PDB file of C-alpha atoms in Angstrom:
ATOM      1  CA  UNK A 180     -66.528  13.684 -41.366  1.00 47.00           C
ATOM      2  CA  UNK A 181     -66.314  17.404 -40.548  1.00 51.00           C
ATOM      3  CA  UNK A 182     -68.411  19.500 -38.245  1.00 56.00           C
ATOM      4  CA  UNK A 183     -70.331  22.580 -39.328  1.00 57.00           C
ATOM      5  CA  UNK A 184     -67.807  24.724 -37.440  1.00 49.00           C
ATOM      6  CA  UNK A 185     -64.892  23.153 -39.352  1.00 51.00           C
ATOM      7  CA  UNK A 186     -66.721  23.655 -42.655  1.00 52.00           C
ATOM      8  CA  UNK A 187     -67.277  27.322 -41.817  1.00 47.00           C
ATOM      9  CA  UNK A 188     -63.627  27.731 -40.864  1.00 45.00           C
ATOM     10  CA  UNK A 189     -62.449  26.182 -44.141  1.00 50.00           C
ATOM     11  CA  UNK A 190     -64.860  28.326 -46.142  1.00 53.00           C
ATOM     12  CA  UNK A 191     -63.576  31.429 -44.323  1.00 52.00           C
ATOM     13  CA  UNK A 192     -59.946  30.450 -44.978  1.00 54.00           C
ATOM     14  CA  UNK A 193     -60.745  29.724 -48.617  1.00 67.00           C
ATOM     15  CA  UNK A 194     -62.472  33.110 -49.003  1.00 59.00           C
ATOM     16  CA  UNK A 195     -59.536  34.980 -47.407  1.00 56.00           C
ATOM     17  CA  UNK A 196     -57.043  33.107 -49.583  1.00 57.00           C
ATOM     18  CA  UNK A 197     -59.079  33.780 -52.725  1.00 53.00           C
ATOM     19  CA  UNK A 198     -59.351  37.478 -51.866  1.00 52.00           C
ATOM     20  CA  UNK A 199     -55.605  37.655 -51.195  1.00 49.00           C
ATOM     21  CA  UNK A 200     -54.853  36.060 -54.556  1.00 50.00           C
ATOM     22  CA  UNK A 201     -57.350  38.256 -56.439  1.00 49.00           C
ATOM     23  CA  UNK A 202     -55.382  41.176 -57.967  1.00 56.00           C
ATOM     24  CA  UNK A 203     -58.532  43.315 -57.925  1.00 51.00           C
ATOM     25  CA  UNK A 204     -59.255  42.834 -54.207  1.00 47.00           C
ATOM     26  CA  UNK A 205     -57.844  45.115 -51.511  1.00 56.00           C
ATOM     27  CA  UNK A 206     -57.040  42.288 -49.063  1.00 55.00           C
ATOM     28  CA  UNK A 207     -53.351  42.509 -48.140  1.00 66.00           C
ATOM     29  CA  UNK A 208     -53.133  39.606 -45.706  1.00 77.00           C
ATOM     30  CA  UNK A 209     -54.769  36.373 -44.706  1.00 75.00           C
ATOM     31  CA  UNK A 210     -54.423  34.038 -41.758  1.00 69.00           C
ATOM     32  CA  UNK A 211     -53.787  30.561 -43.083  1.00 73.00           C
ATOM     33  CA  UNK A 212     -53.804  28.411 -40.006  1.00 77.00           C
ATOM     34  CA  UNK A 213     -51.197  29.827 -37.633  1.00 81.00           C
ATOM     35  CA  UNK A 214     -49.439  31.708 -40.424  1.00 81.00           C
ATOM     36  CA  UNK A 215     -50.088  35.267 -41.527  1.00 79.00           C
ATOM     37  CA  UNK A 216     -49.481  35.694 -45.246  1.00 81.00           C
ATOM     38  CA  UNK A 217     -48.939  39.321 -46.318  1.00 85.00           C
ATOM     39  CA  UNK A 218     -48.754  40.812 -49.810  1.00 90.00           C
ATOM     40  CA  UNK A 219     -46.406  43.809 -49.353  1.00 92.00           C
ATOM     41  CA  UNK A 220     -47.368  45.342 -52.703  1.00 93.00           C
ATOM     42  CA  UNK A 221     -51.051  45.313 -51.743  1.00 93.00           C
ATOM     43  CA  UNK A 222     -50.193  47.012 -48.441  1.00 93.00           C
ATOM     44  CA  UNK A 223     -48.505  49.790 -50.441  1.00 95.00           C
ATOM     45  CA  UNK A 224     -51.472  49.981 -52.816  1.00 95.00           C
ATOM     46  CA  UNK A 225     -53.885  50.248 -49.874  1.00 93.00           C
ATOM     47  CA  UNK A 226     -51.824  53.125 -48.444  1.00 95.00           C
ATOM     48  CA  UNK A 227     -52.036  54.996 -51.761  1.00 96.00           C
ATOM     49  CA  UNK A 228     -55.786  54.369 -52.121  1.00 93.00           C
ATOM     50  CA  UNK A 229     -56.470  55.670 -48.607  1.00 93.00           C
ATOM     51  CA  UNK A 230     -54.380  58.782 -49.256  1.00 95.00           C
ATOM     52  CA  UNK A 231     -56.214  59.506 -52.489  1.00 94.00           C
ATOM     53  CA  UNK A 232     -59.573  58.944 -50.773  1.00 92.00           C
ATOM     54  CA  UNK A 233     -58.571  61.342 -47.992  1.00 92.00           C
ATOM     55  CA  UNK A 234     -57.729  64.012 -50.544  1.00 93.00           C
ATOM     56  CA  UNK A 235     -61.070  63.559 -52.288  1.00 91.00           C
ATOM     57  CA  UNK A 236     -63.015  63.909 -49.035  1.00 88.00           C
ATOM     58  CA  UNK A 237     -61.051  65.294 -46.091  1.00 85.00           C
ATOM     59  CA  UNK A 238     -64.071  64.853 -43.817  1.00 85.00           C
ATOM     60  CA  UNK A 239     -64.017  61.079 -44.312  1.00 80.00           C
ATOM     61  CA  UNK A 240     -62.711  59.496 -41.137  1.00 80.00           C
ATOM     62  CA  UNK A 241     -59.724  57.271 -41.917  1.00 79.00           C
ATOM     63  CA  UNK A 242     -58.444  54.677 -39.496  1.00 82.00           C
ATOM     64  CA  UNK A 243     -55.010  53.306 -40.298  1.00 84.00           C
ATOM     65  CA  UNK A 244     -55.893  49.960 -38.683  1.00 84.00           C
ATOM     66  CA  UNK A 245     -59.244  49.568 -40.468  1.00 84.00           C
ATOM     67  CA  UNK A 246     -58.761  51.474 -43.744  1.00 82.00           C
ATOM     68  CA  UNK A 247     -55.056  51.350 -44.562  1.00 88.00           C
ATOM     69  CA  UNK A 248     -53.098  48.496 -43.008  1.00 92.00           C
ATOM     70  CA  UNK A 249     -53.522  46.403 -39.889  1.00 92.00           C
ATOM     71  CA  UNK A 250     -50.874  46.477 -37.213  1.00 93.00           C
ATOM     72  CA  UNK A 251     -49.992  42.889 -38.153  1.00 94.00           C
ATOM     73  CA  UNK A 252     -49.434  43.970 -41.756  1.00 93.00           C
ATOM     74  CA  UNK A 253     -47.284  46.919 -40.679  1.00 95.00           C
ATOM     75  CA  UNK A 254     -45.219  44.711 -38.377  1.00 95.00           C
ATOM     76  CA  UNK A 255     -44.749  42.234 -41.226  1.00 94.00           C
ATOM     77  CA  UNK A 256     -43.657  45.038 -43.569  1.00 95.00           C
ATOM     78  CA  UNK A 257     -41.115  46.433 -41.097  1.00 96.00           C
ATOM     79  CA  UNK A 258     -39.884  43.402 -39.144  1.00 95.00           C
ATOM     80  CA  UNK A 259     -40.285  40.428 -41.447  1.00 93.00           C
ATOM     81  CA  UNK A 260     -39.765  42.000 -44.870  1.00 95.00           C
ATOM     82  CA  UNK A 261     -37.422  44.797 -43.740  1.00 96.00           C
ATOM     83  CA  UNK A 262     -39.425  47.278 -45.810  1.00 97.00           C
ATOM     84  CA  UNK A 263     -40.027  50.080 -43.327  1.00 97.00           C
ATOM     85  CA  UNK A 264     -38.076  52.525 -45.481  1.00 98.00           C
ATOM     86  CA  UNK A 265     -40.000  51.387 -48.576  1.00 98.00           C
ATOM     87  CA  UNK A 266     -43.333  51.890 -46.795  1.00 98.00           C
ATOM     88  CA  UNK A 267     -42.386  55.391 -45.674  1.00 98.00           C
ATOM     89  CA  UNK A 268     -40.836  56.403 -49.016  1.00 98.00           C
ATOM     90  CA  UNK A 269     -43.977  55.183 -50.804  1.00 98.00           C
ATOM     91  CA  UNK A 270     -46.167  57.214 -48.441  1.00 98.00           C
ATOM     92  CA  UNK A 271     -44.024  60.329 -48.942  1.00 98.00           C
ATOM     93  CA  UNK A 272     -44.017  59.972 -52.720  1.00 98.00           C
ATOM     94  CA  UNK A 273     -47.756  59.342 -52.823  1.00 98.00           C
ATOM     95  CA  UNK A 274     -48.348  62.428 -50.677  1.00 98.00           C
ATOM     96  CA  UNK A 275     -46.255  64.562 -53.030  1.00 97.00           C
ATOM     97  CA  UNK A 276     -47.936  63.111 -56.135  1.00 97.00           C
ATOM     98  CA  UNK A 277     -51.451  63.732 -54.811  1.00 97.00           C
ATOM     99  CA  UNK A 278     -50.744  67.243 -53.548  1.00 96.00           C
ATOM    100  CA  UNK A 279     -48.722  68.379 -56.575  1.00 96.00           C
ATOM    101  CA  UNK A 280     -51.506  67.292 -58.919  1.00 95.00           C
ATOM    102  CA  UNK A 281     -54.132  69.378 -57.207  1.00 93.00           C
ATOM    103  CA  UNK A 282     -52.699  72.299 -55.238  1.00 96.00           C
ATOM    104  CA  UNK A 283     -50.441  75.284 -55.986  1.00 95.00           C
ATOM    105  CA  UNK A 284     -46.751  74.326 -55.845  1.00 95.00           C
ATOM    106  CA  UNK A 285     -45.790  77.183 -53.530  1.00 95.00           C
ATOM    107  CA  UNK A 286     -48.266  75.910 -50.932  1.00 95.00           C
ATOM    108  CA  UNK A 287     -47.332  72.252 -51.359  1.00 96.00           C
ATOM    109  CA  UNK A 288     -43.611  72.980 -51.036  1.00 95.00           C
ATOM    110  CA  UNK A 289     -44.082  75.144 -47.939  1.00 94.00           C
ATOM    111  CA  UNK A 290     -42.723  73.116 -44.985  1.00 95.00           C
ATOM    112  CA  UNK A 291     -44.723  72.146 -41.955  1.00 92.00           C
ATOM    113  CA  UNK A 292     -43.564  74.182 -38.960  1.00 90.00           C
ATOM    114  CA  UNK A 293     -41.523  72.606 -36.184  1.00 86.00           C
ATOM    115  CA  UNK A 294     -44.415  73.163 -33.765  1.00 86.00           C
ATOM    116  CA  UNK A 295     -46.721  70.928 -35.842  1.00 85.00           C
ATOM    117  CA  UNK A 296     -47.054  68.386 -33.053  1.00 83.00           C
ATOM    118  CA  UNK A 297     -49.261  65.377 -33.772  1.00 82.00           C
ATOM    119  CA  UNK A 298     -49.393  64.535 -30.094  1.00 77.00           C
ATOM    120  CA  UNK A 299     -51.064  67.861 -29.434  1.00 78.00           C
ATOM    121  CA  UNK A 300     -53.213  67.964 -32.595  1.00 77.00           C
ATOM    122  CA  UNK A 301     -54.508  64.385 -32.540  1.00 73.00           C
ATOM    123  CA  UNK A 302     -53.371  62.992 -29.212  1.00 71.00           C
ATOM    124  CA  UNK A 303     -51.228  60.683 -31.358  1.00 72.00           C
ATOM    125  CA  UNK A 304     -49.216  58.004 -29.611  1.00 78.00           C
ATOM    126  CA  UNK A 305     -45.858  58.767 -31.224  1.00 82.00           C
ATOM    127  CA  UNK A 306     -42.560  59.463 -29.519  1.00 87.00           C
ATOM    128  CA  UNK A 307     -40.726  62.726 -30.115  1.00 89.00           C
ATOM    129  CA  UNK A 308     -37.894  61.205 -32.166  1.00 93.00           C
ATOM    130  CA  UNK A 309     -40.309  59.397 -34.491  1.00 92.00           C
ATOM    131  CA  UNK A 310     -42.333  62.547 -34.955  1.00 92.00           C
ATOM    132  CA  UNK A 311     -39.205  64.620 -35.661  1.00 94.00           C
ATOM    133  CA  UNK A 312     -38.013  62.091 -38.256  1.00 96.00           C
ATOM    134  CA  UNK A 313     -41.463  62.022 -39.871  1.00 96.00           C
ATOM    135  CA  UNK A 314     -41.666  65.817 -40.094  1.00 96.00           C
ATOM    136  CA  UNK A 315     -38.106  66.060 -41.471  1.00 96.00           C
ATOM    137  CA  UNK A 316     -38.601  63.463 -44.221  1.00 98.00           C
ATOM    138  CA  UNK A 317     -42.049  64.883 -45.049  1.00 97.00           C
ATOM    139  CA  UNK A 318     -40.738  68.442 -45.432  1.00 97.00           C
ATOM    140  CA  UNK A 319     -37.687  67.279 -47.366  1.00 97.00           C
ATOM    141  CA  UNK A 320     -39.823  65.280 -49.814  1.00 97.00           C
ATOM    142  CA  UNK A 321     -42.227  68.141 -50.418  1.00 95.00           C
ATOM    143  CA  UNK A 322     -39.345  70.507 -51.135  1.00 95.00           C
ATOM    144  CA  UNK A 323     -37.916  68.149 -53.756  1.00 94.00           C
ATOM    145  CA  UNK A 324     -39.210  67.590 -57.286  1.00 92.00           C
ATOM    146  CA  UNK A 325     -38.205  63.921 -57.518  1.00 96.00           C
ATOM    147  CA  UNK A 326     -39.331  60.852 -55.641  1.00 97.00           C
ATOM    148  CA  UNK A 327     -37.372  59.912 -52.559  1.00 97.00           C
ATOM    149  CA  UNK A 328     -35.742  56.487 -52.670  1.00 97.00           C
ATOM    150  CA  UNK A 329     -36.140  54.002 -49.845  1.00 96.00           C
ATOM    151  CA  UNK A 330     -32.339  53.980 -49.411  1.00 97.00           C
ATOM    152  CA  UNK A 331     -32.494  57.698 -48.606  1.00 97.00           C
ATOM    153  CA  UNK A 332     -35.256  57.182 -46.055  1.00 98.00           C
ATOM    154  CA  UNK A 333     -33.338  54.256 -44.537  1.00 98.00           C
ATOM    155  CA  UNK A 334     -30.620  56.704 -43.462  1.00 97.00           C
ATOM    156  CA  UNK A 335     -33.214  58.662 -41.469  1.00 97.00           C
ATOM    157  CA  UNK A 336     -34.537  55.449 -39.891  1.00 97.00           C
ATOM    158  CA  UNK A 337     -31.117  54.233 -38.815  1.00 96.00           C
ATOM    159  CA  UNK A 338     -31.220  53.353 -35.127  1.00 95.00           C
ATOM    160  CA  UNK A 339     -35.016  53.387 -34.887  1.00 96.00           C
ATOM    161  CA  UNK A 340     -36.790  50.313 -33.570  1.00 96.00           C
ATOM    162  CA  UNK A 341     -39.487  48.550 -35.592  1.00 96.00           C
ATOM    163  CA  UNK A 342     -42.129  50.237 -33.441  1.00 95.00           C
ATOM    164  CA  UNK A 343     -40.586  53.642 -34.090  1.00 96.00           C
ATOM    165  CA  UNK A 344     -40.479  52.978 -37.845  1.00 97.00           C
ATOM    166  CA  UNK A 345     -44.186  52.147 -37.739  1.00 96.00           C
ATOM    167  CA  UNK A 346     -44.739  55.359 -35.749  1.00 95.00           C
ATOM    168  CA  UNK A 347     -42.834  57.314 -38.435  1.00 96.00           C
ATOM    169  CA  UNK A 348     -45.112  55.817 -41.107  1.00 97.00           C
ATOM    170  CA  UNK A 349     -48.225  56.691 -39.104  1.00 93.00           C
ATOM    171  CA  UNK A 350     -46.911  60.192 -38.405  1.00 94.00           C
ATOM    172  CA  UNK A 351     -46.182  60.771 -42.110  1.00 96.00           C
ATOM    173  CA  UNK A 352     -49.714  59.629 -42.911  1.00 95.00           C
ATOM    174  CA  UNK A 353     -51.191  62.014 -40.307  1.00 92.00           C
ATOM    175  CA  UNK A 354     -48.921  64.862 -41.453  1.00 95.00           C
ATOM    176  CA  UNK A 355     -50.248  64.277 -44.963  1.00 96.00           C
ATOM    177  CA  UNK A 356     -53.830  64.555 -43.677  1.00 92.00           C
ATOM    178  CA  UNK A 357     -52.923  67.720 -41.775  1.00 92.00           C
ATOM    179  CA  UNK A 358     -51.305  69.252 -44.851  1.00 94.00           C
ATOM    180  CA  UNK A 359     -54.247  68.278 -47.101  1.00 95.00           C
ATOM    181  CA  UNK A 360     -56.647  69.907 -44.638  1.00 92.00           C
ATOM    182  CA  UNK A 361     -54.560  73.090 -44.600  1.00 91.00           C
ATOM    183  CA  UNK A 362     -54.319  73.146 -48.403  1.00 94.00           C
ATOM    184  CA  UNK A 363     -58.070  72.693 -48.788  1.00 92.00           C
ATOM    185  CA  UNK A 364     -58.710  75.434 -46.240  1.00 91.00           C
ATOM    186  CA  UNK A 365     -56.243  77.822 -47.890  1.00 91.00           C
ATOM    187  CA  UNK A 366     -57.343  77.245 -51.487  1.00 91.00           C
ATOM    188  CA  UNK A 367     -61.013  76.421 -51.062  1.00 87.00           C
ATOM    189  CA  UNK A 368     -60.492  73.384 -53.339  1.00 82.00           C
ATOM    190  CA  UNK A 369     -62.885  70.557 -52.600  1.00 71.00           C
TER     191      UNK A 369
END
């Protein structure tokens, strides 16, 4: 015999598992007992969807934790799956794809200046090395016509801790938002 609380818990677990298994649902992870199950491909898809949504409406507030990927999902991607470089390369390539489809190439390819400091602009909690790596890979990707491979990004991440790799991802995401805002302001495209 089960209690009402146990029935609710099982129903919740069943719902999370069903959502995780549903290819049309955005859920990227589920807690199954003491285990966190993460779908890395859905994490990447959620990143792309949030970036596209940000481009469509720059005034929409986007929280990485609530709208893109939870910290647990990011830790799983970087530490458990070893896919930090894949996550960052995907974010860079998505940024280039979205911007190149909508904005003039000469503006998209123009690099962010060295003084574009996320800590100053957004009070972002990112160390200087992570921010420098993020800005370098972001500018390099925008200057190139082809997608960056995760093996190329891995070279830039060499020696960075898991936390720093997550910071690089977050910084790339925020740099993308900064660049989209500047492009919209410059072109008047909405």
